[in-house]
Amino acid sequence: MKNTKELLARYGLNASKSLGQNFLCDGDALESIVNSADIDEKPVLEIGPGLGELTVALAKRASCVVAVEIDQRMTEVLRDRLAPYPNTEVIYADFLRVKLDEIYARLGERPFHVVANLPYYITTPISTRLVTSPLPIEGMCLMVQAEAAERFSAPPRARVYGHLSVMTQARYNVETVLRLSPSSYYPRPDVDSAVITLKSRGRVLPNNLDGLVRAAFAGRRKTLVNTLSSAGYDKSDIAAALSQLNIREDVRAEAICVEEFMLLANALKK
Ligand code: SAM
């Protein structure tokens, strides 16, 4: 593993706090991440390659790596480091704005995996975009802040249970595979991190699930009947669906489990 401080100095770079640049500098953690990612001979999307440390490790095992980096200052270091790996490609763009179909085309329009040490400031929007994408993502290995990791696997009634938890668990089995202290990064973040894996359950989701779950959690304190009717669902249809599922009519979104959300979405399909 290259020395992060030396690399930054050699290319005249400094870590940008506003872009969430905490570079992984722990060789053992890097190895466990690549092992947990289960990417041998598979196409991989990496978000935020930064100085390319993880990208190089992925390129050695994956069939190809398409990496999306917002920071154009990384062009030179990434070009030099990835030169020996013709199976890599870097797209300089904001992942939240990039067209996912374009990435899919570059990955050969095959089921693919996602690996990322996510920038902390946009963990939720990036993860939400990934778990709600209709593209065939077979698995993900994500490094996130420890507290953010809880949101992916939170059960009903937990403080952090919400749209991301439901949409993740509907489609993936979630596991926390590693916890990392701030000393695994340069510069050190303020909090611990965790590596989580998401493995596809191979299920087809009701196409109204995302919108329904989003609407349900739009008012955490309101009853589901109220939040869903504000989103355009008919009150009597909601009441009928709840009664069919033996769920009380005054229920709130936080008490509904993933399977119940799936059933509700099917029952309320227009
Ligand atoms: N992969 C490197 C590593 O593990 O050391 C860097 C990880 S660093 C936590 C996050 C990376 O995401 C940075 O390179 C940052 O520039 C990039 N980034 C931040 N916002 C982004 C966005 N909206 N789209 C794509 N990349 C982004």
mmCIF file of C-alpha atoms and ligand atoms in Angstrom:
data_model
loop_
_atom_site.group_PDB
_atom_site.id
_atom_site.type_symbol
_atom_site.label_atom_id
_atom_site.label_comp_id
_atom_site.label_asym_id
_atom_site.label_seq_id
_atom_site.Cartn_x
_atom_site.Cartn_y
_atom_site.Cartn_z
ATOM 1 C CA MET A 1 0.000 0.000 0.000
ATOM 2 C CA LYS A 2 1.343 3.456 -0.935
ATOM 3 C CA ASN A 3 1.914 6.064 1.756
ATOM 4 C CA THR A 4 -1.049 8.451 1.493
ATOM 5 C CA LYS A 5 0.801 11.540 2.728
ATOM 6 C CA GLU A 6 3.637 10.936 0.259
ATOM 7 C CA LEU A 7 1.223 10.438 -2.631
ATOM 8 C CA LEU A 8 -0.604 13.663 -1.819
ATOM 9 C CA ALA A 9 2.696 15.559 -1.595
ATOM 10 C CA ARG A 10 4.075 14.068 -4.826
ATOM 11 C CA TYR A 11 1.021 15.199 -6.789
ATOM 12 C CA GLY A 12 0.699 18.534 -4.980
ATOM 13 C CA LEU A 13 -2.697 17.576 -3.553
ATOM 14 C CA ASN A 14 -4.419 18.115 -0.237
ATOM 15 C CA ALA A 15 -7.404 16.223 1.125
ATOM 16 C CA SER A 16 -10.635 18.173 0.634
ATOM 17 C CA LYS A 17 -12.813 18.039 3.726
ATOM 18 C CA SER A 18 -15.857 19.264 1.830
ATOM 19 C CA LEU A 19 -15.583 16.320 -0.589
ATOM 20 C CA GLY A 20 -15.336 13.840 2.298
ATOM 21 C CA GLN A 21 -11.776 12.866 1.420
ATOM 22 C CA ASN A 22 -10.596 10.528 4.160
ATOM 23 C CA PHE A 23 -8.293 8.144 2.333
ATOM 24 C CA LEU A 24 -8.007 4.556 3.483
ATOM 25 C CA CYS A 25 -4.429 3.919 4.651
ATOM 26 C CA ASP A 26 -4.804 0.542 6.380
ATOM 27 C CA GLY A 27 -3.498 -2.352 4.257
ATOM 28 C CA ASP A 28 -5.215 -5.074 6.329
ATOM 29 C CA ALA A 29 -8.571 -3.300 6.069
ATOM 30 C CA LEU A 30 -8.094 -2.894 2.325
ATOM 31 C CA GLU A 31 -7.482 -6.618 1.952
ATOM 32 C CA SER A 32 -10.546 -7.596 4.006
ATOM 33 C CA ILE A 33 -12.718 -5.185 2.022
ATOM 34 C CA VAL A 34 -11.637 -6.625 -1.301
ATOM 35 C CA ASN A 35 -12.136 -10.162 0.029
ATOM 36 C CA SER A 36 -15.610 -9.374 1.410
ATOM 37 C CA ALA A 37 -16.647 -7.681 -1.825
ATOM 38 C CA ASP A 38 -16.772 -11.026 -3.692
ATOM 39 C CA ILE A 39 -15.817 -9.476 -7.032
ATOM 40 C CA ASP A 40 -13.536 -12.021 -8.708
ATOM 41 C CA GLU A 41 -13.892 -11.747 -12.505
ATOM 42 C CA LYS A 42 -16.961 -9.513 -12.111
ATOM 43 C CA PRO A 43 -17.653 -5.976 -13.322
ATOM 44 C CA VAL A 44 -17.332 -3.397 -10.538
ATOM 45 C CA LEU A 45 -18.542 0.173 -10.085
ATOM 46 C CA GLU A 46 -16.460 2.168 -7.615
ATOM 47 C CA ILE A 47 -17.681 5.508 -6.300
ATOM 48 C CA GLY A 48 -14.996 7.993 -5.285
ATOM 49 C CA PRO A 49 -11.676 6.323 -6.219
ATOM 50 C CA GLY A 50 -9.689 9.249 -4.758
ATOM 51 C CA LEU A 51 -5.982 8.394 -4.968
ATOM 52 C CA GLY A 52 -6.794 4.978 -6.452
ATOM 53 C CA GLU A 53 -5.618 2.688 -3.655
ATOM 54 C CA LEU A 54 -8.829 0.642 -3.557
ATOM 55 C CA THR A 55 -9.231 0.915 -7.350
ATOM 56 C CA VAL A 56 -5.872 -0.828 -7.940
ATOM 57 C CA ALA A 57 -6.807 -3.644 -5.540
ATOM 58 C CA LEU A 58 -10.180 -4.051 -7.288
ATOM 59 C CA ALA A 59 -8.649 -3.983 -10.773
ATOM 60 C CA LYS A 60 -6.426 -6.963 -9.876
ATOM 61 C CA ARG A 61 -9.459 -9.151 -9.157
ATOM 62 C CA ALA A 62 -12.462 -7.769 -11.060
ATOM 63 C CA SER A 63 -13.101 -8.202 -14.788
ATOM 64 C CA CYS A 64 -13.368 -4.414 -15.106
ATOM 65 C CA VAL A 65 -13.706 -1.362 -12.870
ATOM 66 C CA VAL A 66 -15.613 1.796 -13.762
ATOM 67 C CA ALA A 67 -14.914 4.484 -11.164
ATOM 68 C CA VAL A 68 -16.795 7.767 -10.751
ATOM 69 C CA GLU A 69 -14.827 10.600 -9.137
ATOM 70 C CA ILE A 70 -16.039 14.182 -8.702
ATOM 71 C CA ASP A 71 -12.606 15.696 -8.045
ATOM 72 C CA GLN A 72 -10.763 16.467 -11.296
ATOM 73 C CA ARG A 73 -7.570 17.129 -9.307
ATOM 74 C CA MET A 74 -7.207 13.335 -9.067
ATOM 75 C CA THR A 75 -6.769 12.973 -12.856
ATOM 76 C CA GLU A 76 -2.979 12.761 -12.847
ATOM 77 C CA VAL A 77 -2.550 10.420 -9.903
ATOM 78 C CA LEU A 78 -5.304 8.119 -11.149
ATOM 79 C CA ARG A 79 -3.913 8.104 -14.688
ATOM 80 C CA ASP A 80 -0.449 7.115 -13.411
ATOM 81 C CA ARG A 81 -1.629 4.530 -10.934
ATOM 82 C CA LEU A 82 -4.184 2.886 -13.223
ATOM 83 C CA ALA A 83 -1.946 2.828 -16.321
ATOM 84 C CA PRO A 84 -0.956 -0.832 -15.728
ATOM 85 C CA TYR A 85 -4.652 -1.827 -15.531
ATOM 86 C CA PRO A 86 -6.392 -1.504 -18.900
ATOM 87 C CA ASN A 87 -9.564 -2.940 -17.352
ATOM 88 C CA THR A 88 -10.171 0.347 -15.507
ATOM 89 C CA GLU A 89 -11.944 3.525 -16.533
ATOM 90 C CA VAL A 90 -12.512 6.722 -14.548
ATOM 91 C CA ILE A 91 -15.480 8.992 -15.201
ATOM 92 C CA TYR A 92 -15.075 12.475 -13.701
ATOM 93 C CA ALA A 93 -18.568 13.376 -12.566
ATOM 94 C CA ASP A 94 -20.827 13.785 -9.567
ATOM 95 C CA PHE A 95 -22.215 10.320 -8.883
ATOM 96 C CA LEU A 96 -25.572 11.833 -7.955
ATOM 97 C CA ARG A 97 -25.916 13.318 -11.433
ATOM 98 C CA VAL A 98 -24.320 10.692 -13.616
ATOM 99 C CA LYS A 99 -26.661 8.636 -15.820
ATOM 100 C CA LEU A 100 -26.742 5.138 -14.395
ATOM 101 C CA ASP A 101 -27.620 3.652 -17.785
ATOM 102 C CA GLU A 102 -24.372 5.040 -19.156
ATOM 103 C CA ILE A 103 -22.382 3.398 -16.386
ATOM 104 C CA TYR A 104 -24.242 0.153 -16.969
ATOM 105 C CA ALA A 105 -23.278 0.294 -20.662
ATOM 106 C CA ARG A 106 -19.609 0.826 -19.733
ATOM 107 C CA LEU A 107 -19.801 -2.170 -17.403
ATOM 108 C CA GLY A 108 -20.905 -4.309 -20.357
ATOM 109 C CA GLU A 109 -24.614 -4.389 -19.451
ATOM 110 C CA ARG A 110 -24.053 -7.314 -17.098
ATOM 111 C CA PRO A 111 -24.969 -7.774 -13.422
ATOM 112 C CA PHE A 112 -22.304 -5.916 -11.458
ATOM 113 C CA HIS A 113 -21.020 -5.127 -7.979
ATOM 114 C CA VAL A 114 -20.481 -1.807 -6.216
ATOM 115 C CA VAL A 115 -17.526 -1.112 -3.934
ATOM 116 C CA ALA A 116 -16.960 2.262 -2.302
ATOM 117 C CA ASN A 117 -15.405 4.108 0.571
ATOM 118 C CA LEU A 118 -18.273 6.587 0.538
ATOM 119 C CA PRO A 119 -17.829 10.319 1.143
ATOM 120 C CA TYR A 120 -19.590 10.828 4.485
ATOM 121 C CA TYR A 121 -21.437 13.999 3.557
ATOM 122 C CA ILE A 122 -23.561 12.243 0.928
ATOM 123 C CA THR A 123 -23.738 8.647 2.159
ATOM 124 C CA THR A 124 -27.557 8.642 2.280
ATOM 125 C CA PRO A 125 -28.303 10.085 -1.188
ATOM 126 C CA ILE A 126 -25.672 7.868 -2.840
ATOM 127 C CA SER A 127 -26.857 4.727 -1.026
ATOM 128 C CA THR A 128 -30.496 5.546 -1.738
ATOM 129 C CA ARG A 129 -29.704 5.964 -5.416
ATOM 130 C CA LEU A 130 -27.990 2.571 -5.429
ATOM 131 C CA VAL A 131 -30.579 0.543 -3.519
ATOM 132 C CA THR A 132 -33.501 1.971 -5.486
ATOM 133 C CA SER A 133 -31.810 1.597 -8.872
ATOM 134 C CA PRO A 134 -33.494 -0.884 -11.210
ATOM 135 C CA LEU A 135 -30.068 -1.988 -12.494
ATOM 136 C CA PRO A 136 -28.919 -5.535 -11.657
ATOM 137 C CA ILE A 137 -26.579 -4.823 -8.728
ATOM 138 C CA GLU A 138 -25.650 -8.256 -7.357
ATOM 139 C CA GLY A 139 -23.814 -7.033 -4.320
ATOM 140 C CA MET A 140 -22.238 -4.033 -2.648
ATOM 141 C CA CYS A 141 -19.407 -3.523 -0.203
ATOM 142 C CA LEU A 142 -19.601 -0.064 1.342
ATOM 143 C CA MET A 143 -17.450 1.745 3.883
ATOM 144 C CA VAL A 144 -19.603 4.186 5.835
ATOM 145 C CA GLN A 145 -19.672 5.934 9.209
ATOM 146 C CA ALA A 146 -20.620 3.460 11.946
ATOM 147 C CA GLU A 147 -23.846 5.322 12.675
ATOM 148 C CA ALA A 148 -24.841 5.356 9.012
ATOM 149 C CA ALA A 149 -24.239 1.589 8.867
ATOM 150 C CA GLU A 150 -27.050 1.093 11.388
ATOM 151 C CA ARG A 151 -29.564 2.692 9.055
ATOM 152 C CA PHE A 152 -29.139 -0.008 6.407
ATOM 153 C CA SER A 153 -29.983 -2.869 8.765
ATOM 154 C CA ALA A 154 -32.265 -1.125 11.308
ATOM 155 C CA PRO A 155 -35.382 -3.085 12.359
ATOM 156 C CA PRO A 156 -38.860 -1.541 12.713
ATOM 157 C CA ARG A 157 -39.223 0.929 15.628
ATOM 158 C CA ALA A 158 -35.470 1.580 15.766
ATOM 159 C CA ARG A 159 -34.616 5.298 15.887
ATOM 160 C CA VAL A 160 -32.896 5.157 12.486
ATOM 161 C CA TYR A 161 -35.407 2.858 10.730
ATOM 162 C CA GLY A 162 -36.590 4.588 7.577
ATOM 163 C CA HIS A 163 -36.774 4.623 3.774
ATOM 164 C CA LEU A 164 -33.130 3.522 3.338
ATOM 165 C CA SER A 165 -33.603 0.576 5.761
ATOM 166 C CA VAL A 166 -36.733 -0.691 4.032
ATOM 167 C CA MET A 167 -35.472 -0.295 0.462
ATOM 168 C CA THR A 168 -32.129 -1.922 1.350
ATOM 169 C CA GLN A 169 -33.591 -4.886 3.214
ATOM 170 C CA ALA A 170 -36.308 -5.484 0.608
ATOM 171 C CA ARG A 171 -33.629 -6.195 -1.959
ATOM 172 C CA TYR A 172 -30.495 -7.181 -0.038
ATOM 173 C CA ASN A 173 -29.210 -9.198 2.900
ATOM 174 C CA VAL A 174 -27.099 -6.807 4.959
ATOM 175 C CA GLU A 175 -24.084 -7.689 7.076
ATOM 176 C CA THR A 176 -21.515 -5.621 8.945
ATOM 177 C CA VAL A 177 -18.179 -7.272 8.205
ATOM 178 C CA LEU A 178 -15.645 -4.917 9.783
ATOM 179 C CA ARG A 179 -15.398 -1.937 12.102
ATOM 180 C CA LEU A 180 -12.625 0.555 11.536
ATOM 181 C CA SER A 181 -11.241 3.230 13.852
ATOM 182 C CA PRO A 182 -10.297 6.710 12.625
ATOM 183 C CA SER A 183 -6.622 5.629 12.491
ATOM 184 C CA SER A 184 -7.353 3.563 9.342
ATOM 185 C CA TYR A 185 -7.763 6.819 7.382
ATOM 186 C CA TYR A 186 -5.758 9.882 6.450
ATOM 187 C CA PRO A 187 -6.803 12.465 7.430
ATOM 188 C CA ARG A 188 -8.535 10.877 10.424
ATOM 189 C CA PRO A 189 -12.311 11.320 10.532
ATOM 190 C CA ASP A 190 -13.960 12.131 13.890
ATOM 191 C CA VAL A 191 -15.852 8.866 14.204
ATOM 192 C CA ASP A 192 -15.560 5.105 13.677
ATOM 193 C CA SER A 193 -16.502 3.521 10.369
ATOM 194 C CA ALA A 194 -17.935 0.199 9.334
ATOM 195 C CA VAL A 195 -17.768 -1.966 6.250
ATOM 196 C CA ILE A 196 -21.095 -3.455 5.261
ATOM 197 C CA THR A 197 -21.962 -5.933 2.542
ATOM 198 C CA LEU A 198 -25.285 -6.062 0.722
ATOM 199 C CA LYS A 199 -26.058 -9.283 -1.138
ATOM 200 C CA SER A 200 -28.949 -9.361 -3.569
ATOM 201 C CA ARG A 201 -31.905 -11.518 -2.533
ATOM 202 C CA GLY A 202 -32.823 -11.839 -6.197
ATOM 203 C CA ARG A 203 -36.336 -10.497 -5.643
ATOM 204 C CA VAL A 204 -38.436 -8.390 -7.941
ATOM 205 C CA LEU A 205 -39.912 -5.473 -5.987
ATOM 206 C CA PRO A 206 -43.340 -3.906 -6.579
ATOM 207 C CA ASN A 207 -42.635 -0.868 -8.762
ATOM 208 C CA ASN A 208 -44.580 1.433 -6.418
ATOM 209 C CA LEU A 209 -42.600 0.341 -3.320
ATOM 210 C CA ASP A 210 -40.037 3.180 -3.414
ATOM 211 C CA GLY A 211 -42.666 5.925 -3.720
ATOM 212 C CA LEU A 212 -44.921 4.357 -1.115
ATOM 213 C CA VAL A 213 -42.146 3.919 1.475
ATOM 214 C CA ARG A 214 -40.856 7.441 0.826
ATOM 215 C CA ALA A 215 -44.365 8.838 1.347
ATOM 216 C CA ALA A 216 -44.911 6.693 4.449
ATOM 217 C CA PHE A 217 -41.819 8.099 6.181
ATOM 218 C CA ALA A 218 -42.451 11.688 5.068
ATOM 219 C CA GLY A 219 -44.299 12.275 8.334
ATOM 220 C CA ARG A 220 -42.840 10.018 11.008
ATOM 221 C CA ARG A 221 -45.324 11.165 13.649
ATOM 222 C CA LYS A 222 -48.385 10.847 11.449
ATOM 223 C CA THR A 223 -50.383 7.678 10.932
ATOM 224 C CA LEU A 224 -49.782 5.709 7.758
ATOM 225 C CA VAL A 225 -53.342 6.410 6.629
ATOM 226 C CA ASN A 226 -52.607 10.136 6.780
ATOM 227 C CA THR A 227 -49.165 10.090 5.150
ATOM 228 C CA LEU A 228 -50.267 7.816 2.309
ATOM 229 C CA SER A 229 -53.490 9.692 1.677
ATOM 230 C CA SER A 230 -51.508 12.970 1.489
ATOM 231 C CA ALA A 231 -49.431 11.230 -1.199
ATOM 232 C CA GLY A 232 -52.527 10.548 -3.269
ATOM 233 C CA TYR A 233 -53.603 7.087 -2.122
ATOM 234 C CA ASP A 234 -57.293 6.661 -1.401
ATOM 235 C CA LYS A 235 -58.080 6.552 2.355
ATOM 236 C CA SER A 236 -60.557 3.698 2.095
ATOM 237 C CA ASP A 237 -58.114 1.642 -0.051
ATOM 238 C CA ILE A 238 -55.412 2.120 2.593
ATOM 239 C CA ALA A 239 -57.794 1.143 5.399
ATOM 240 C CA ALA A 240 -58.917 -1.940 3.467
ATOM 241 C CA ALA A 241 -55.316 -2.995 2.753
ATOM 242 C CA LEU A 242 -54.348 -2.569 6.414
ATOM 243 C CA SER A 243 -57.294 -4.583 7.616
ATOM 244 C CA GLN A 244 -56.532 -7.340 5.098
ATOM 245 C CA LEU A 245 -53.011 -7.519 6.551
ATOM 246 C CA ASN A 246 -54.305 -7.447 10.144
ATOM 247 C CA ILE A 247 -52.530 -4.157 10.819
ATOM 248 C CA ARG A 248 -54.154 -1.540 13.100
ATOM 249 C CA GLU A 249 -55.497 1.496 11.307
ATOM 250 C CA ASP A 250 -53.616 3.938 13.564
ATOM 251 C CA VAL A 251 -50.231 2.392 12.716
ATOM 252 C CA ARG A 252 -47.218 4.592 11.876
ATOM 253 C CA ALA A 253 -44.595 3.816 9.247
ATOM 254 C CA GLU A 254 -41.933 3.081 11.871
ATOM 255 C CA ALA A 255 -43.866 -0.017 13.033
ATOM 256 C CA ILE A 256 -44.320 -1.590 9.588
ATOM 257 C CA CYS A 257 -41.772 -4.276 8.689
ATOM 258 C CA VAL A 258 -40.230 -4.729 5.239
ATOM 259 C CA GLU A 259 -42.455 -7.658 4.266
ATOM 260 C CA GLU A 260 -45.559 -5.698 5.284
ATOM 261 C CA PHE A 261 -44.441 -2.752 3.133
ATOM 262 C CA MET A 262 -44.086 -5.173 0.193
ATOM 263 C CA LEU A 263 -47.607 -6.532 0.765
ATOM 264 C CA LEU A 264 -49.052 -3.039 1.171
ATOM 265 C CA ALA A 265 -47.389 -1.882 -2.050
ATOM 266 C CA ASN A 266 -48.892 -4.826 -3.917
ATOM 267 C CA ALA A 267 -52.312 -4.227 -2.397
ATOM 268 C CA LEU A 268 -52.239 -0.520 -3.278
ATOM 269 C CA LYS A 269 -50.950 -0.910 -6.848
ATOM 270 C CA LYS A 270 -52.891 1.396 -9.086
HETATM 271 N N1 SAM B 1 -11.566 5.445 -2.484
HETATM 272 C C1 SAM B 1 -10.609 6.308 -1.810
HETATM 273 C C2 SAM B 1 -10.076 5.599 -0.596
HETATM 274 O O1 SAM B 1 -10.694 4.599 -0.179
HETATM 275 O O2 SAM B 1 -9.074 6.030 -0.037
HETATM 276 C C3 SAM B 1 -11.228 7.651 -1.435
HETATM 277 C C4 SAM B 1 -12.431 7.598 -0.514
HETATM 278 S S1 SAM B 1 -12.935 9.179 0.095
HETATM 279 C C5 SAM B 1 -13.742 8.691 1.606
HETATM 280 C C6 SAM B 1 -14.363 9.616 -0.886
HETATM 281 C C7 SAM B 1 -14.082 9.911 -2.357
HETATM 282 O O3 SAM B 1 -15.325 10.269 -2.991
HETATM 283 C C8 SAM B 1 -13.150 11.096 -2.601
HETATM 284 O O4 SAM B 1 -12.220 10.748 -3.582
HETATM 285 C C9 SAM B 1 -14.083 12.221 -3.103
HETATM 286 O O5 SAM B 1 -13.450 13.151 -3.950
HETATM 287 C C10 SAM B 1 -15.130 11.398 -3.831
HETATM 288 N N2 SAM B 1 -16.438 12.079 -3.958
HETATM 289 C C11 SAM B 1 -17.004 12.981 -3.118
HETATM 290 N N3 SAM B 1 -18.213 13.355 -3.566
HETATM 291 C C12 SAM B 1 -18.443 12.662 -4.724
HETATM 292 C C13 SAM B 1 -19.518 12.618 -5.651
HETATM 293 N N4 SAM B 1 -20.614 13.358 -5.485
HETATM 294 N N5 SAM B 1 -19.399 11.828 -6.736
HETATM 295 C C14 SAM B 1 -18.268 11.060 -6.917
HETATM 296 N N6 SAM B 1 -17.226 11.058 -6.065
HETATM 297 C C15 SAM B 1 -17.306 11.833 -4.978
#
